[in-house]
Amino acid sequence: MEYYHLRTFVAVAEEEHLTRAAERLNASLPAVSAHIRGLEDELGVALFSRTPKGMRLTAEGRALLGEARAALSSVEAVRQRAGALRQDVVGVVRIGLNNEAVRMRVPELLTVMTRRHPGVELHLVNSSSPRILDNMRLGKLDIGFVYDNIIEPGHDMVAVPLEEVPMAVVGPTSWAERVCEAGWDELAGLPWVWFSDRCPFQYLLEASFSCRGLPLNKVMVGDNDATLRTLVAAGVGLTLLRRDDALDARAAGEVCLWREAGMTLGLALVYRRERAADRLIAAVSSAVAEVWGLPNRQR
């Protein structure tokens, strides 16, 4: 039994006429007749009685009509679902976060993705900007949020700029008189709590001081923001924090802030250039652009 057998059976039953059924199915009259004969032969029952006025369902035909319609509906449901799947994006996307999920607007991103692409599962991985880039190149992450000053010229990444993140130099509260109103040269001479290799904060500070010909006095290295903040609060030296983190630390009585402002780090969404046409990547990057209120810019 084929799909066309059932489709012809239902059409003839509803039209009660072979010619009208053939027109409805855009088929020839001999083909419609052959479909009905073939189905009756396979089922071993007469489905119609032929009368001068047309085709009338037999008792057996009436008993089977509902089942035939249900079978056709099931086939159509499969076709519609397949069509939907061709339009939907389905799969897992591993996203690297270089800061807290709330700061990366992940709750809003989840809302947009659930609305647009319910078949996409997001896996969130907290890491640092350098590690996120490394893990994307290794295939361990698909897309991520990073500070863009560590992306080298001629890079293999697409970077979608999101915002400029204000930064602040902080020092121990006991150093407030020495730090708050200090000049660049005075600041350079104070002890600094430094950063792990390839840290965006390191690159920003080095660029800011080296352009003024000022070397920095690095006395200790910390590998994350919480450690840096703790070391500064303990009186070890100065460091650089996101301004929102610095304001929180000052409110807690842990640090003082240098008066100067203006240093920023560019936050970007990045993914490998070779995956630019990947539907999963396109779905996430488009959703991020909506959440951040930006066009899907690239550089």
PDB file of N, CA and C in Angstrom, residues 4-5 7-9 12 18 21-22 25-39:
ATOM      1  N   TYR A   4      -0.101   7.199  -2.344  1.00  0.00           N
ATOM      2  CA  TYR A   4      -1.041   7.656  -3.370  1.00  0.00           C
ATOM      3  C   TYR A   4      -2.318   6.831  -3.386  1.00  0.00           C
ATOM      4  N   HIS A   5      -2.233   5.527  -2.949  1.00  0.00           N
ATOM      5  CA  HIS A   5      -3.455   4.724  -2.855  1.00  0.00           C
ATOM      6  C   HIS A   5      -4.434   5.349  -1.875  1.00  0.00           C
ATOM      7  N   ARG A   7      -4.432   8.448  -0.696  1.00  0.00           N
ATOM      8  CA  ARG A   7      -4.847   9.775  -1.120  1.00  0.00           C
ATOM      9  C   ARG A   7      -5.963   9.679  -2.154  1.00  0.00           C
ATOM     10  N   THR A   8      -5.858   8.761  -3.090  1.00  0.00           N
ATOM     11  CA  THR A   8      -6.892   8.579  -4.120  1.00  0.00           C
ATOM     12  C   THR A   8      -8.186   8.070  -3.504  1.00  0.00           C
ATOM     13  N   PHE A   9      -8.055   7.125  -2.565  1.00  0.00           N
ATOM     14  CA  PHE A   9      -9.242   6.587  -1.888  1.00  0.00           C
ATOM     15  C   PHE A   9     -10.025   7.697  -1.199  1.00  0.00           C
ATOM     16  N   VAL A  12     -11.702  10.116  -3.846  1.00  0.00           N
ATOM     17  CA  VAL A  12     -12.893   9.547  -4.499  1.00  0.00           C
ATOM     18  C   VAL A  12     -14.050   9.487  -3.514  1.00  0.00           C
ATOM     19  N   LEU A  18     -15.269   9.594  -9.987  1.00  0.00           N
ATOM     20  CA  LEU A  18     -13.898   9.358 -10.431  1.00  0.00           C
ATOM     21  C   LEU A  18     -13.322  10.558 -11.175  1.00  0.00           C
ATOM     22  N   ALA A  21     -12.555  13.409  -8.824  1.00  0.00           N
ATOM     23  CA  ALA A  21     -11.389  13.041  -8.013  1.00  0.00           C
ATOM     24  C   ALA A  21     -10.105  13.169  -8.824  1.00  0.00           C
ATOM     25  N   ALA A  22     -10.149  12.756 -10.102  1.00  0.00           N
ATOM     26  CA  ALA A  22      -8.969  12.857 -10.964  1.00  0.00           C
ATOM     27  C   ALA A  22      -8.571  14.319 -11.145  1.00  0.00           C
ATOM     28  N   LEU A  25      -6.950  15.609  -7.979  1.00  0.00           N
ATOM     29  CA  LEU A  25      -5.608  15.069  -7.759  1.00  0.00           C
ATOM     30  C   LEU A  25      -4.655  15.420  -8.884  1.00  0.00           C
ATOM     31  N   ASN A  26      -5.164  16.086  -9.923  1.00  0.00           N
ATOM     32  CA  ASN A  26      -4.356  16.392 -11.105  1.00  0.00           C
ATOM     33  C   ASN A  26      -3.756  15.112 -11.685  1.00  0.00           C
ATOM     34  N   ALA A  27      -4.612  14.093 -11.771  1.00  0.00           N
ATOM     35  CA  ALA A  27      -4.202  12.778 -12.279  1.00  0.00           C
ATOM     36  C   ALA A  27      -5.152  12.375 -13.391  1.00  0.00           C
ATOM     37  N   SER A  28      -4.780  11.373 -14.161  1.00  0.00           N
ATOM     38  CA  SER A  28      -5.644  10.892 -15.249  1.00  0.00           C
ATOM     39  C   SER A  28      -6.723   9.988 -14.672  1.00  0.00           C
ATOM     40  N   LEU A  29      -7.829   9.886 -15.399  1.00  0.00           N
ATOM     41  CA  LEU A  29      -8.922   9.020 -14.954  1.00  0.00           C
ATOM     42  C   LEU A  29      -8.479   7.558 -14.875  1.00  0.00           C
ATOM     43  N   PRO A  30      -7.744   7.019 -15.878  1.00  0.00           N
ATOM     44  CA  PRO A  30      -7.278   5.621 -15.769  1.00  0.00           C
ATOM     45  C   PRO A  30      -6.390   5.397 -14.543  1.00  0.00           C
ATOM     46  N   ALA A  31      -5.545   6.413 -14.194  1.00  0.00           N
ATOM     47  CA  ALA A  31      -4.669   6.250 -13.028  1.00  0.00           C
ATOM     48  C   ALA A  31      -5.482   6.179 -11.742  1.00  0.00           C
ATOM     49  N   VAL A  32      -6.515   7.022 -11.614  1.00  0.00           N
ATOM     50  CA  VAL A  32      -7.354   6.989 -10.417  1.00  0.00           C
ATOM     51  C   VAL A  32      -8.069   5.654 -10.311  1.00  0.00           C
ATOM     52  N   SER A  33      -8.611   5.176 -11.412  1.00  0.00           N
ATOM     53  CA  SER A  33      -9.290   3.876 -11.410  1.00  0.00           C
ATOM     54  C   SER A  33      -8.328   2.766 -11.015  1.00  0.00           C
ATOM     55  N   ALA A  34      -7.103   2.839 -11.539  1.00  0.00           N
ATOM     56  CA  ALA A  34      -6.107   1.806 -11.230  1.00  0.00           C
ATOM     57  C   ALA A  34      -5.730   1.846  -9.745  1.00  0.00           C
ATOM     58  N   HIS A  35      -5.631   3.034  -9.163  1.00  0.00           N
ATOM     59  CA  HIS A  35      -5.293   3.147  -7.741  1.00  0.00           C
ATOM     60  C   HIS A  35      -6.366   2.492  -6.880  1.00  0.00           C
ATOM     61  N   ILE A  36      -7.637   2.735  -7.221  1.00  0.00           N
ATOM     62  CA  ILE A  36      -8.724   2.164  -6.430  1.00  0.00           C
ATOM     63  C   ILE A  36      -8.733   0.648  -6.574  1.00  0.00           C
ATOM     64  N   ARG A  37      -8.582   0.140  -7.803  1.00  0.00           N
ATOM     65  CA  ARG A  37      -8.562  -1.306  -8.009  1.00  0.00           C
ATOM     66  C   ARG A  37      -7.399  -1.945  -7.262  1.00  0.00           C
ATOM     67  N   GLY A  38      -6.239  -1.317  -7.340  1.00  0.00           N
ATOM     68  CA  GLY A  38      -5.076  -1.869  -6.662  1.00  0.00           C
ATOM     69  C   GLY A  38      -5.255  -1.916  -5.154  1.00  0.00           C
ATOM     70  N   LEU A  39      -5.857  -0.864  -4.574  1.00  0.00           N
ATOM     71  CA  LEU A  39      -6.070  -0.850  -3.126  1.00  0.00           C
ATOM     72  C   LEU A  39      -7.101  -1.902  -2.726  1.00  0.00           C
TER      73      LEU A  39
END
